[in-house]
Amino acid sequence: MDHQKTSHKHDFGNINFPLDNLFYFEFRKDCTAECIKDITAKFEIYKTATVLFQSLKVNEDGTLPPFRFLDVVNYYCGMDSLCENKNIQDLFSVNILDLSFPDATRRTDIPTKKEN
């Protein structure tokens, strides 16, 4: 199949993508240093997503393999039955279990590189 490379932008529609979250966030008069701690924890998922996206293996034809971010989190939590792609780890050069997903519990049935 001949794949033409095209320049395009993704339409994220009305979802709150990271820039919307960041640009419209405000500290109010009643905020404290604890607010900084809370908001940086919320944005930590974007740092993890960036590492993950940068480790996505590119196909020989230059395209990216399709995947759902939710599959990555489900795999991380050990909920493989909820993953559409049962081989989600194979799509990335980084070990998903070595990443940090805030508010998610890492599965313990597969050892990570850090544990070996």
Phi, psi and omega in degrees: 000129180275117182257117177274131176277128179234149175273130180208165175239148178275138177263108181271004175059222184265008180288153178278093180277166188311317182294322176299316180298319182284312184295328183261002176283142177219144171271128180267175181299331182271004180287151179232183177300333178297329178296320178298316179299316181296313184289323179292328176294321179295322182279351179302328180298329179290325176296315178297316180298321179298314177299315181297310182299321180291341181264002180295128180284130180273136178293161180303329181274006177090356180273165177260144176289137179290142175200160176254133178302326179299325176299321179297313181294319178298318177299314180303321182274354180085018180259058184302329182296340180269354181279128173291320178259106183289346179249037186303322181299327182295344182278351188235147176275345177263147175284117181306324183287348176274353180273172179238120177247108182306139177067012177244141180266121181290136178298154181242000183278349177237121179291146177266167177300323181295332181275342182277000000 
